[in-house]
PDB file of C-alpha atoms in Angstrom:
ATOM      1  CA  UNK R 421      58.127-113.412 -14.517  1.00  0.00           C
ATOM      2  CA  UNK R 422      59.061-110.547 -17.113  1.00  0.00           C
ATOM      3  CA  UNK R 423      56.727-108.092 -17.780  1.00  0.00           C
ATOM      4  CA  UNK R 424      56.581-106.620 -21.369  1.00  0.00           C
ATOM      5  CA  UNK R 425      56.734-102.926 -22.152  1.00  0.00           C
ATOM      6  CA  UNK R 426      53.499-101.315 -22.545  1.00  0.00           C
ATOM      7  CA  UNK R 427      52.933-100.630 -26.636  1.00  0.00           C
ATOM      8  CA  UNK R 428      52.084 -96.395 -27.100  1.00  0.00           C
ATOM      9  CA  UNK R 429      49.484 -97.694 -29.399  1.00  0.00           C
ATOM     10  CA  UNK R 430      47.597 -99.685 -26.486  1.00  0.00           C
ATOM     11  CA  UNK R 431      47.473 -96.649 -23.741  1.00  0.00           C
ATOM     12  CA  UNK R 432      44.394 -94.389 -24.199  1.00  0.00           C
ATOM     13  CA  UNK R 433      45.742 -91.325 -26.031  1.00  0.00           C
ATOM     14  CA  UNK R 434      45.090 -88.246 -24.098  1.00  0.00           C
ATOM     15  CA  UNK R 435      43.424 -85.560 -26.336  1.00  0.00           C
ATOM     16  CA  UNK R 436      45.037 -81.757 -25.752  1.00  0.00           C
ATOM     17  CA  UNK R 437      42.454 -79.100 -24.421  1.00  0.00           C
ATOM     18  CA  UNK R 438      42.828 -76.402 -26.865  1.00  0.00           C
ATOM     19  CA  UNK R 439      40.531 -73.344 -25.968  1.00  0.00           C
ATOM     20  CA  UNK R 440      37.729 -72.663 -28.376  1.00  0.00           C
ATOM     21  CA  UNK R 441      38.403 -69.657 -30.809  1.00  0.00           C
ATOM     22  CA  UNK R 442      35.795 -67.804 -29.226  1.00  0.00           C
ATOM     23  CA  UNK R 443      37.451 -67.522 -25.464  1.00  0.00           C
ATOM     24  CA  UNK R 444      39.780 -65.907 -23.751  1.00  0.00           C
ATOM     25  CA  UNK R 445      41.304 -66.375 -20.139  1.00  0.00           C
ATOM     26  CA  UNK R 446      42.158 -63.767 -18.385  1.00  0.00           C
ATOM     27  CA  UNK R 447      43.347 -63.261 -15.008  1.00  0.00           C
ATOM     28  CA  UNK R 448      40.277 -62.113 -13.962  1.00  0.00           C
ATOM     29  CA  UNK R 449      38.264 -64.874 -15.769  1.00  0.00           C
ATOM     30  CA  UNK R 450      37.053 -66.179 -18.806  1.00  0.00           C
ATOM     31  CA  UNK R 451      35.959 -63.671 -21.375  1.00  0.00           C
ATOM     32  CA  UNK R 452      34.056 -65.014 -24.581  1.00  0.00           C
ATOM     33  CA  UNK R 453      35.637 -63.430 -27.593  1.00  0.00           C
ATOM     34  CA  UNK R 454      34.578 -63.613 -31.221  1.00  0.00           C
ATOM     35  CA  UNK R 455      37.382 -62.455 -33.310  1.00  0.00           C
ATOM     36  CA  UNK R 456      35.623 -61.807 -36.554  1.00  0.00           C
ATOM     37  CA  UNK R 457      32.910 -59.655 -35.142  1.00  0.00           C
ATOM     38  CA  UNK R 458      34.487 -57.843 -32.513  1.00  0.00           C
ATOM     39  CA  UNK R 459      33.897 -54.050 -32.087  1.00  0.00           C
ATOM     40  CA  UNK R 460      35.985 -51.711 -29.875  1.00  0.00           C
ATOM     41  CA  UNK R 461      34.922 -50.664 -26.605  1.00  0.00           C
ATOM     42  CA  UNK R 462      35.763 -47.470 -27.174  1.00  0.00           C
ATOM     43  CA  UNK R 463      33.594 -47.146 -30.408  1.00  0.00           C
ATOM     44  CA  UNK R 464      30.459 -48.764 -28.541  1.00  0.00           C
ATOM     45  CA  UNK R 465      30.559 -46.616 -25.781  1.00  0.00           C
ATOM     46  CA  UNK R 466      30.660 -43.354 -28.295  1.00  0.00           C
ATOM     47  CA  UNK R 467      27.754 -44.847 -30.496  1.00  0.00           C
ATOM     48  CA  UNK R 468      25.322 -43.381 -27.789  1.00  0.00           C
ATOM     49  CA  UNK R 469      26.240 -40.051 -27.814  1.00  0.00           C
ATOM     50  CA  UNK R 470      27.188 -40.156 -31.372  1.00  0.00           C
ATOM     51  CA  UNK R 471      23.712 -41.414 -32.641  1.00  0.00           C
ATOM     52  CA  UNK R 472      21.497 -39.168 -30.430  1.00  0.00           C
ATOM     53  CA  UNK R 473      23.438 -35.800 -31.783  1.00  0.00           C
ATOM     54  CA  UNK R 474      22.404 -37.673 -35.193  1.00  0.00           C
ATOM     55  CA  UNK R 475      19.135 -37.766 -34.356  1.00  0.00           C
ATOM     56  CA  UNK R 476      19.289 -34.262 -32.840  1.00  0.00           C
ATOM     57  CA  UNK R 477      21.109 -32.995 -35.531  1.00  0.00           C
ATOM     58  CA  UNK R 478      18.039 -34.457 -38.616  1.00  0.00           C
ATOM     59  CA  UNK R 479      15.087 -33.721 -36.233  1.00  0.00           C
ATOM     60  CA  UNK R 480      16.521 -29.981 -36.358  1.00  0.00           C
ATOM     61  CA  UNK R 481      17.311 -30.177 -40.145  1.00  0.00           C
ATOM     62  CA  UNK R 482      14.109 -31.678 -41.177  1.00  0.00           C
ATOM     63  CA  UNK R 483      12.200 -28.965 -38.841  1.00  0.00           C
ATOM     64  CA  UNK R 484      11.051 -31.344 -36.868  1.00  0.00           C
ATOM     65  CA  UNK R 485      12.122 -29.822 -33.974  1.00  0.00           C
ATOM     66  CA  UNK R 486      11.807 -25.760 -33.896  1.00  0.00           C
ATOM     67  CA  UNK R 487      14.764 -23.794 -33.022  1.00  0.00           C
ATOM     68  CA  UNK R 488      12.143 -22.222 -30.896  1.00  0.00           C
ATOM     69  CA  UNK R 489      12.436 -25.569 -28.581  1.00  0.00           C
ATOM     70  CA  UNK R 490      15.882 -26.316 -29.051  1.00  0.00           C
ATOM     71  CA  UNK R 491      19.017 -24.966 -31.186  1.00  0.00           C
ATOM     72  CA  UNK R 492      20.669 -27.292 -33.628  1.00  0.00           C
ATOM     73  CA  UNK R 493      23.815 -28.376 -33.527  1.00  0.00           C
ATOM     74  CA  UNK R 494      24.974 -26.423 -35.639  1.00  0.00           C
ATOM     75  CA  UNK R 495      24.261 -23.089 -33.940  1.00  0.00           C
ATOM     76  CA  UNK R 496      25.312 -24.733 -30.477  1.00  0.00           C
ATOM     77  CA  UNK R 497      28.715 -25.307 -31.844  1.00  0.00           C
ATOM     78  CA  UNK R 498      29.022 -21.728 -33.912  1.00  0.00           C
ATOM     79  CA  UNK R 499      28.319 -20.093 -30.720  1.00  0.00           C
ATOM     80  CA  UNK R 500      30.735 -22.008 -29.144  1.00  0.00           C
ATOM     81  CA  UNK R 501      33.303 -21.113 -31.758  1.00  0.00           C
ATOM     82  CA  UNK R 502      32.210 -17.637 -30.912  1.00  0.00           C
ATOM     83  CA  UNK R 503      32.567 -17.598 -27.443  1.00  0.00           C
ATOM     84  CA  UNK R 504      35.503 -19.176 -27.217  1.00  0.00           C
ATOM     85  CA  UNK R 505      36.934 -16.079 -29.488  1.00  0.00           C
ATOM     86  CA  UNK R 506      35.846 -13.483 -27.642  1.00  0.00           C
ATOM     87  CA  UNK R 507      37.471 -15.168 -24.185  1.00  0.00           C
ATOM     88  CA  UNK R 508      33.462 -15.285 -22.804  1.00  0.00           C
ATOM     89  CA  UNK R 509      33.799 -19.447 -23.068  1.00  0.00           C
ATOM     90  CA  UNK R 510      36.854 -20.176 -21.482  1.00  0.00           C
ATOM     91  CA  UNK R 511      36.432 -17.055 -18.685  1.00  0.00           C
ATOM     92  CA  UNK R 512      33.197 -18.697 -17.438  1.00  0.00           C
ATOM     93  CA  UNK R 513      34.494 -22.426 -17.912  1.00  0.00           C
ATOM     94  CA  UNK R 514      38.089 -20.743 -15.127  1.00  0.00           C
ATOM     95  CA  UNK R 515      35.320 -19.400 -12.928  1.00  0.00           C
ATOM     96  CA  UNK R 516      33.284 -22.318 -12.209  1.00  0.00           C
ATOM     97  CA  UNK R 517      36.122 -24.608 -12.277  1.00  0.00           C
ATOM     98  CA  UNK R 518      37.111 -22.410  -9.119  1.00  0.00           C
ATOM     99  CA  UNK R 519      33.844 -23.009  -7.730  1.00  0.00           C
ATOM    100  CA  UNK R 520      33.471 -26.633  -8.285  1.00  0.00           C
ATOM    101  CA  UNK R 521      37.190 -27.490  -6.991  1.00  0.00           C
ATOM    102  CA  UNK R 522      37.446 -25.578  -3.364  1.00  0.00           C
ATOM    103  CA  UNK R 523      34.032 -26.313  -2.589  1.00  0.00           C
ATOM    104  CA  UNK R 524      34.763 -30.199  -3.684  1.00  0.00           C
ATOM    105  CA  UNK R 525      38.276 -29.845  -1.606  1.00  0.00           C
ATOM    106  CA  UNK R 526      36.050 -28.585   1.408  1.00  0.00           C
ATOM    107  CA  UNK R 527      33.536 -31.069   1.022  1.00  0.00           C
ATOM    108  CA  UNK R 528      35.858 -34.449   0.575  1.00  0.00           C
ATOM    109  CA  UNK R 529      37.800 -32.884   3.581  1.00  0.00           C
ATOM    110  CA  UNK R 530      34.751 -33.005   6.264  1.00  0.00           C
ATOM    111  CA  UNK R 531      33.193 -35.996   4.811  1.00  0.00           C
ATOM    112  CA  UNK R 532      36.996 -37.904   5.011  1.00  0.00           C
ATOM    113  CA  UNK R 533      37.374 -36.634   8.613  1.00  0.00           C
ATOM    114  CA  UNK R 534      33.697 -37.673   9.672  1.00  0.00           C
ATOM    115  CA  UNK R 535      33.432 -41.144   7.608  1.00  0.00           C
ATOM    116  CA  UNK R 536      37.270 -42.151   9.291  1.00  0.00           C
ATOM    117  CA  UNK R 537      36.043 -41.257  12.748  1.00  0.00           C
ATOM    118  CA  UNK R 538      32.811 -42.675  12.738  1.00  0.00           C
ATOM    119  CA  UNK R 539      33.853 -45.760  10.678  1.00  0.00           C
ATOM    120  CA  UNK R 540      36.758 -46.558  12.904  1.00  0.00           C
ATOM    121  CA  UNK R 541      35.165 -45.575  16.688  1.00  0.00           C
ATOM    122  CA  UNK R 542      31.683 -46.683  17.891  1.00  0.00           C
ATOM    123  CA  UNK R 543      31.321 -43.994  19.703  1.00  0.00           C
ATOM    124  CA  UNK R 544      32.033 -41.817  16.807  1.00  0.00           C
ATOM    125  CA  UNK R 545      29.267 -43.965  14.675  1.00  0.00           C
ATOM    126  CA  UNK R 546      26.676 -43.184  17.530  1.00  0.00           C
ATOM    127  CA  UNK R 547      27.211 -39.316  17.504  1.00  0.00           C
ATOM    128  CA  UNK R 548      27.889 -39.069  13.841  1.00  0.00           C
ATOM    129  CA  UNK R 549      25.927 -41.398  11.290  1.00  0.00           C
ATOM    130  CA  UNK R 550      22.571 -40.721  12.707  1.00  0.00           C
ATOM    131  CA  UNK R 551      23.089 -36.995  12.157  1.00  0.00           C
ATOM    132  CA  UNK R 552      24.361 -37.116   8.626  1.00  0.00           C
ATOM    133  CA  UNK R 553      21.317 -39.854   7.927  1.00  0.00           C
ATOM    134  CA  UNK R 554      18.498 -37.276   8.593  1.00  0.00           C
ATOM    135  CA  UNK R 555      20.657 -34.712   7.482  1.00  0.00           C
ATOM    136  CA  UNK R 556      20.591 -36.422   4.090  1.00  0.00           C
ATOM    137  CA  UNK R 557      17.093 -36.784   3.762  1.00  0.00           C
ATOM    138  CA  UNK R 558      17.281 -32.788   3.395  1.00  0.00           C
ATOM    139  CA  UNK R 559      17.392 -31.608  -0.050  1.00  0.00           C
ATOM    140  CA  UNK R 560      20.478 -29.838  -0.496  1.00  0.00           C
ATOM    141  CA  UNK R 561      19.146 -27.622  -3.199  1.00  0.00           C
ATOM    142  CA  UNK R 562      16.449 -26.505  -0.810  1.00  0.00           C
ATOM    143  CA  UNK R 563      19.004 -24.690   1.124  1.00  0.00           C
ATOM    144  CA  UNK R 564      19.778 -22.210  -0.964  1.00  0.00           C
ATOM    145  CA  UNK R 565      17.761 -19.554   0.337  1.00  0.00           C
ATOM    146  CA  UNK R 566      18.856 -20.050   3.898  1.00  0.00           C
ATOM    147  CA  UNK R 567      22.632 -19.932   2.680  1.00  0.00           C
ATOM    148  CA  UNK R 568      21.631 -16.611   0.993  1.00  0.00           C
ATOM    149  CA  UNK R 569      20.716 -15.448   4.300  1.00  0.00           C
ATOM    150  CA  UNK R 570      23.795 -16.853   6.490  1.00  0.00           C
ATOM    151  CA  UNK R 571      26.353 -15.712   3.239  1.00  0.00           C
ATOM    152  CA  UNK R 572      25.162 -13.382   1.370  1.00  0.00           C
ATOM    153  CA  UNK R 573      25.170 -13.563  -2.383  1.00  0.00           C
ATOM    154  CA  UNK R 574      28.749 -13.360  -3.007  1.00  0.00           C
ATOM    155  CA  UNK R 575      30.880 -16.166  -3.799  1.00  0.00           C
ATOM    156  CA  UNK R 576      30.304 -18.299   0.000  1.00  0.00           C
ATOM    157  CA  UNK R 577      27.069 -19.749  -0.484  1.00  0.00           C
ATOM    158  CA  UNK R 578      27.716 -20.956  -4.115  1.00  0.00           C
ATOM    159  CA  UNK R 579      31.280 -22.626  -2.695  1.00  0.00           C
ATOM    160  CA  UNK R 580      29.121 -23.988   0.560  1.00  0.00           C
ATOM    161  CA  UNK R 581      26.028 -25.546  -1.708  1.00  0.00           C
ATOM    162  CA  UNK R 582      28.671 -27.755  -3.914  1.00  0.00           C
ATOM    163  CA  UNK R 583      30.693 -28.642  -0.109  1.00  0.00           C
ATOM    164  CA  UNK R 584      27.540 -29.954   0.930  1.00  0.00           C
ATOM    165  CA  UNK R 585      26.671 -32.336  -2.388  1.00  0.00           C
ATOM    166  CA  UNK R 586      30.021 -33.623  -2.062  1.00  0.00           C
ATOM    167  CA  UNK R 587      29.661 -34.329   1.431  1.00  0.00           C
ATOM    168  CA  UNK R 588      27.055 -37.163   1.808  1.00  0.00           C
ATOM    169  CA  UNK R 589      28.036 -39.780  -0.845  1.00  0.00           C
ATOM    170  CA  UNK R 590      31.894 -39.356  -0.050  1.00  0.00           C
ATOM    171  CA  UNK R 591      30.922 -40.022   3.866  1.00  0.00           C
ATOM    172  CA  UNK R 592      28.511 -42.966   3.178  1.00  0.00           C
ATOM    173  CA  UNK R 593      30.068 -44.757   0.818  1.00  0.00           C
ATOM    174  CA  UNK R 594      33.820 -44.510   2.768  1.00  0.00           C
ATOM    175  CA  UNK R 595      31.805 -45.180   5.981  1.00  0.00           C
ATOM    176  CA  UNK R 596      30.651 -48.237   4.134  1.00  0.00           C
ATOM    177  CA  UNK R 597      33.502 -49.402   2.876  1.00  0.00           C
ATOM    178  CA  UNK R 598      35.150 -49.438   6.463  1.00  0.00           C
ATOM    179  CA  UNK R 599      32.442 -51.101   8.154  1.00  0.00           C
ATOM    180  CA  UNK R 600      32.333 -53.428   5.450  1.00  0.00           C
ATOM    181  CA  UNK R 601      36.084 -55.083   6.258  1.00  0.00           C
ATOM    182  CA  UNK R 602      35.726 -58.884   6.598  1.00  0.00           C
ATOM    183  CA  UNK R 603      36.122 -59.515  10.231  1.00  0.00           C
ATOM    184  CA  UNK R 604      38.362 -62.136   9.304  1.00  0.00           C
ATOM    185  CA  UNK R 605      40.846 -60.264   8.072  1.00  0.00           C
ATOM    186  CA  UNK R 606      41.097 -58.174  11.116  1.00  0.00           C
ATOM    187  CA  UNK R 607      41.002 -60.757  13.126  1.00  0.00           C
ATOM    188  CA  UNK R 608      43.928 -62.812  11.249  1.00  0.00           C
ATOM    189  CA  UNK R 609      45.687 -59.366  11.242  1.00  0.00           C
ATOM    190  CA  UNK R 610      45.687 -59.322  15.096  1.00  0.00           C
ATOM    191  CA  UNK R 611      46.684 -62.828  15.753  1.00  0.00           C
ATOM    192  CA  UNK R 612      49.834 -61.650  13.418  1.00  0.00           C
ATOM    193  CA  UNK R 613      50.661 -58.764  15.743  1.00  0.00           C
ATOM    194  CA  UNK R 614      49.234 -55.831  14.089  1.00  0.00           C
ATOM    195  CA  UNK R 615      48.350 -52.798  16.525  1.00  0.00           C
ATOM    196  CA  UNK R 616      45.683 -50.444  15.802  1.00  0.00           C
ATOM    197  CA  UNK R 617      47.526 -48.699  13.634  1.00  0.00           C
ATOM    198  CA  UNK R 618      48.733 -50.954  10.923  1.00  0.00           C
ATOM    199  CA  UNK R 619      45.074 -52.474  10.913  1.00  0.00           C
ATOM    200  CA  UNK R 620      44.265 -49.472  10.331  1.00  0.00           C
ATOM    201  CA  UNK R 621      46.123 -48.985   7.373  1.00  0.00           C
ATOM    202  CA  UNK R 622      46.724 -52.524   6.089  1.00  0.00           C
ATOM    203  CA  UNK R 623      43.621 -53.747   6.225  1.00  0.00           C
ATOM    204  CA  UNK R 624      40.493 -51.743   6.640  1.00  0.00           C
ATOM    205  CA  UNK R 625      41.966 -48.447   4.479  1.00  0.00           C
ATOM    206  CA  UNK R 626      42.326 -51.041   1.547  1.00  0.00           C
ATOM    207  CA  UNK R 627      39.692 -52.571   2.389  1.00  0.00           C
ATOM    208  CA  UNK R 628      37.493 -49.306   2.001  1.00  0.00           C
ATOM    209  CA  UNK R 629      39.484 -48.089  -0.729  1.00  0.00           C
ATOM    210  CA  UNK R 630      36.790 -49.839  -3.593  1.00  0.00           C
ATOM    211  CA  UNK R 631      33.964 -47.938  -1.780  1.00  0.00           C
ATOM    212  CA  UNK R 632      35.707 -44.803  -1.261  1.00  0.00           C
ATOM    213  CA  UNK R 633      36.450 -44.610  -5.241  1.00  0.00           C
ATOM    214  CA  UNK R 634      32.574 -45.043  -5.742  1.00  0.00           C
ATOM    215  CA  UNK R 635      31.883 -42.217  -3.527  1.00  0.00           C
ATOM    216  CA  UNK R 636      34.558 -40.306  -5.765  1.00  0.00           C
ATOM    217  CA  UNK R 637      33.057 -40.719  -8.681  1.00  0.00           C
ATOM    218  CA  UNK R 638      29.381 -39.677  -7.098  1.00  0.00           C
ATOM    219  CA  UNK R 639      30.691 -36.896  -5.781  1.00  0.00           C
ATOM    220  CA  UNK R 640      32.251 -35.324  -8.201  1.00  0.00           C
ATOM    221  CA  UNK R 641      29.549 -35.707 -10.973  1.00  0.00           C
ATOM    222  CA  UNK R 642      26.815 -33.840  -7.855  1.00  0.00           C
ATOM    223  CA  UNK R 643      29.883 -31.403  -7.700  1.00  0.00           C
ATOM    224  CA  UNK R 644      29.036 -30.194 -11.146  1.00  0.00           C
ATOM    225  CA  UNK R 645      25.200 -30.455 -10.670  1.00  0.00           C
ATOM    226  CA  UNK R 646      25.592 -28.787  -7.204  1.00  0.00           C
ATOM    227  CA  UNK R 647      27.113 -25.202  -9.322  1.00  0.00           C
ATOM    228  CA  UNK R 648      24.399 -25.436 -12.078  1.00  0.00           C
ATOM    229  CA  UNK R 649      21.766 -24.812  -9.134  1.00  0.00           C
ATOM    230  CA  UNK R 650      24.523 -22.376  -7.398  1.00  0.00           C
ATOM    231  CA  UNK R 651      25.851 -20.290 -10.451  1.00  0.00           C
ATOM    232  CA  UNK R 652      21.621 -19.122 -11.067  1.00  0.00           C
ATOM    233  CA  UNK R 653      22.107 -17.110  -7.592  1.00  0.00           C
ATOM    234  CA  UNK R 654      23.139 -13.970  -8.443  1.00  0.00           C
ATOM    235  CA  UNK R 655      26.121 -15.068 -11.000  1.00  0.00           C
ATOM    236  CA  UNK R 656      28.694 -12.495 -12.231  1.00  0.00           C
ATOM    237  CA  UNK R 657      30.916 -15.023 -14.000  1.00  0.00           C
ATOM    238  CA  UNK R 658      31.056 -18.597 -14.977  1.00  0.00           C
ATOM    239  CA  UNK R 659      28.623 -20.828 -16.986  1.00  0.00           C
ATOM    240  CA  UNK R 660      25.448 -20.154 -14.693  1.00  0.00           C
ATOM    241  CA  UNK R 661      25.795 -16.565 -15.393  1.00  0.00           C
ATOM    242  CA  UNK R 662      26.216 -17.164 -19.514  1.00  0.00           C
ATOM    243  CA  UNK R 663      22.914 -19.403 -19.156  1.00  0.00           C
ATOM    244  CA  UNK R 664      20.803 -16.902 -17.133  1.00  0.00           C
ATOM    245  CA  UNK R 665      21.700 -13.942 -19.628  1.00  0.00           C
ATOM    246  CA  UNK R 666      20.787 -16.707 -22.331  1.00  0.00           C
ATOM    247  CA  UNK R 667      17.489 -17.637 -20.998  1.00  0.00           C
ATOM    248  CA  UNK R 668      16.534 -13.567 -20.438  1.00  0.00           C
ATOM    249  CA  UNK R 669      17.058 -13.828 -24.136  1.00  0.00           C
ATOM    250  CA  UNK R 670      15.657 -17.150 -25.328  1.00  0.00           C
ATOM    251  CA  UNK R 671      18.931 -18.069 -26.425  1.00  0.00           C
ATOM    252  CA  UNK R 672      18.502 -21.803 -26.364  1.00  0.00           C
ATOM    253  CA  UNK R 673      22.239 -22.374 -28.365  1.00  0.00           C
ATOM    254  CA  UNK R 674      23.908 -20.763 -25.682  1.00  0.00           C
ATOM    255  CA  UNK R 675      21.904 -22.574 -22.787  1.00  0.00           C
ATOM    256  CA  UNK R 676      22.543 -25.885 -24.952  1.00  0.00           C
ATOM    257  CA  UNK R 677      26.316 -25.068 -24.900  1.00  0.00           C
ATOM    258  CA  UNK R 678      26.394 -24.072 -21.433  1.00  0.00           C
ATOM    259  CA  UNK R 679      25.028 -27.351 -20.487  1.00  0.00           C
ATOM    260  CA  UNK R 680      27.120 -29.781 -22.833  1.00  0.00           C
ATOM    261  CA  UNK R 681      30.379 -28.217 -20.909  1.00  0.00           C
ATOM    262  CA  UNK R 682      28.389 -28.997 -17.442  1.00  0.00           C
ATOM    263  CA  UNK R 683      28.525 -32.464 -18.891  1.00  0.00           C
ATOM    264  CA  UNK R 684      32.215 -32.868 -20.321  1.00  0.00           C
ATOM    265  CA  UNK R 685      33.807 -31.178 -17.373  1.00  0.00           C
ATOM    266  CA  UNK R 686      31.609 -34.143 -15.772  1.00  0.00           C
ATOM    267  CA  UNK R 687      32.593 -36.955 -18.054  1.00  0.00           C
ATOM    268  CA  UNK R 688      36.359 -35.895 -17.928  1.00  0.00           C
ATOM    269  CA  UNK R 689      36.466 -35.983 -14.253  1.00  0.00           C
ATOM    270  CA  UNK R 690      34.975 -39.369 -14.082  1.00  0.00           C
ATOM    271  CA  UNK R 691      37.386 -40.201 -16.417  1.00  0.00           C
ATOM    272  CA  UNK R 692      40.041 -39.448 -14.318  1.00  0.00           C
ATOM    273  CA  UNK R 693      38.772 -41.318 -11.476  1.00  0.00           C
ATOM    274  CA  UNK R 694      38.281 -44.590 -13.511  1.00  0.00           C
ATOM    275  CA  UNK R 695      41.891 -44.182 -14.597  1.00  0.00           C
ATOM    276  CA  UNK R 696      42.590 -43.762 -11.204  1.00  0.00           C
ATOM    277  CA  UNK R 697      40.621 -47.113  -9.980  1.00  0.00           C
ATOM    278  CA  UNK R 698      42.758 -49.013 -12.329  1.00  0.00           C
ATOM    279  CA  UNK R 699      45.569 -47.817 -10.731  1.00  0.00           C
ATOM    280  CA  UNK R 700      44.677 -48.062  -7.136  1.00  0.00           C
ATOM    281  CA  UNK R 701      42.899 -51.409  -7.345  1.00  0.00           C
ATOM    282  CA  UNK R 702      45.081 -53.796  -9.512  1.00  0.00           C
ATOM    283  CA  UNK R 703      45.336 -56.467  -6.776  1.00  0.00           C
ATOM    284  CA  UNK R 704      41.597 -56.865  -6.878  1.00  0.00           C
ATOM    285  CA  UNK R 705      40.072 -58.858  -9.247  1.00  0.00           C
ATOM    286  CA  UNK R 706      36.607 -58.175 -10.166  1.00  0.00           C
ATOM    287  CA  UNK R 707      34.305 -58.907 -12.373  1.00  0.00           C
ATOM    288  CA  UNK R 708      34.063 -57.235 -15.807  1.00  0.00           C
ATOM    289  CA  UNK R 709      31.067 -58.037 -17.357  1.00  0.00           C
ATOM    290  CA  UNK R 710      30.532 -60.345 -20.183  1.00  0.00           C
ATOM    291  CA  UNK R 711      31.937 -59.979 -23.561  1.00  0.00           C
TER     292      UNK R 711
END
């Protein structure tokens, strides 16, 4: 019995899966993408900003609002160009840069040392995280006055009010991150012949290294906000000093201007850590919003 060849014309014909036009895989999933109407991220992220210094910008124009209430832009960024002549701008910006960096070097220092030893020891846990919770529910900014009295009104208490904002959202959200290693992986780590010390740092480092980077971020943006309370205490240099000679004055432009480089030094830090993130956390695949 002979069989005769199957005809290409009989068999079903398989129909290719072509991608719509309007998707895109990635490695980290499947993006929707229209081509013809795309905008750049980087142009929708400035349209915020962008449209409310607009809006600033024709509410001060039109006299809607008073340069009694608030300078325009105009006069913000004159003074600015003024400022930064004279060497007044860029001496203040040094100063609290100082400030902000050795009392965020201080601060990321204890809260690394307390969030490893309480995230990696029970014992550590019990002495540690139930001090740091109530001593969170203190407002930091409250403190000020006592740290006048332990420091003085020199340069200590202004370094030791930013240490502390760093502190708590550095410890919590590394402490989190450790105790938040899948107990499978530890355990499959183990059976492989890991010792405390590669688990250590093969597993549960990486593993907290996500929540760590959050804590980064948070800490250095309250880094910044910590100084604007700090530099008002008895300032000789730095931005808080140009903004309390401003407000003696009613010079809203310069307490505008003082503030918008609070903010940049801000936004260019977090910058730098979300550059970093990339870097640090290529082999993990997360989820990047819709398109």
């Amino acid at each position: 019995m002979t069989t005769k060849p199957l005809d290409a014309a009989v068999l079903p014909q398989q129909k290719e899966v072509v991608p719509a036009p309007s998707t895109r895989v990635t490695i980290r999933g499947i993006a929707k993408v229209n081509r013809l109407f795309t905008v750049p991220r980087s142009v929708r992220r400035a349209a915020g900003p962008v449209g409310l210094v607009l809006l600033w910008f024709l509410t001060s124009a039109t006299g809607v609002l008073p340069e009694s209430v608030l300078a325009s832009p105009v006069d913000v960024i004159r003074q600015a160009v003024d400022l930064t002549k004279n060497g007044e701008l860029p001496h203040a910006i040094a100063a609290s840069g100082r400030r902000a960096a050795i009392g965020f070097l201080i601060g990321a220092t204890v809260a690394l040392v307390l969030s490893l030893v309480a995230g990696l020891f029970r014992l550590g846990e019990d002495v540690i995280d139930s001090s740091m919770g109530m001593f969170r529910a203190i407002p930091w900014v409250g403190l000020i006055p006592l740290f006048i009295v332990w420091f003085g009104i020199e340069e200590t208490p202004k370094i030791a009010l930013v240490a502390l904002g760093v502190t708590y959202p550095l410890y919590f959200n590394i402490y989190g991150g450790i105790r938040s290693t899948d107990a499978q992986l530890v355990e499959a780590a183990r059976m492989m012949g890991l010792g405390r010390f590669g688990l250590i740092k093969y597993v549960i480092l990486p593993s907290a290294l996500p929540g760590a980077l959050v804590g980064l971020r948070y800490a250095l943006s309250t880094a910044w906000l910590a100084l604007v309370f700090a530099e008002q205490v008895n300032a000789d240099a730095g931005l808080g000093y140009l903004m309390s000679n401003a407000q003696q004055y009613f010079r809203t432009d310069v307490i505008v201007l003082c503030l918008v480089v609070y903010a940049l030094l801000g936004l260019a830090c977090d910058f730098a850590v979300r550059i970093l993130s990339r870097r640090l956390l290529t082999w993990r695949a997360n989820f990047e919003g819709e398109a």
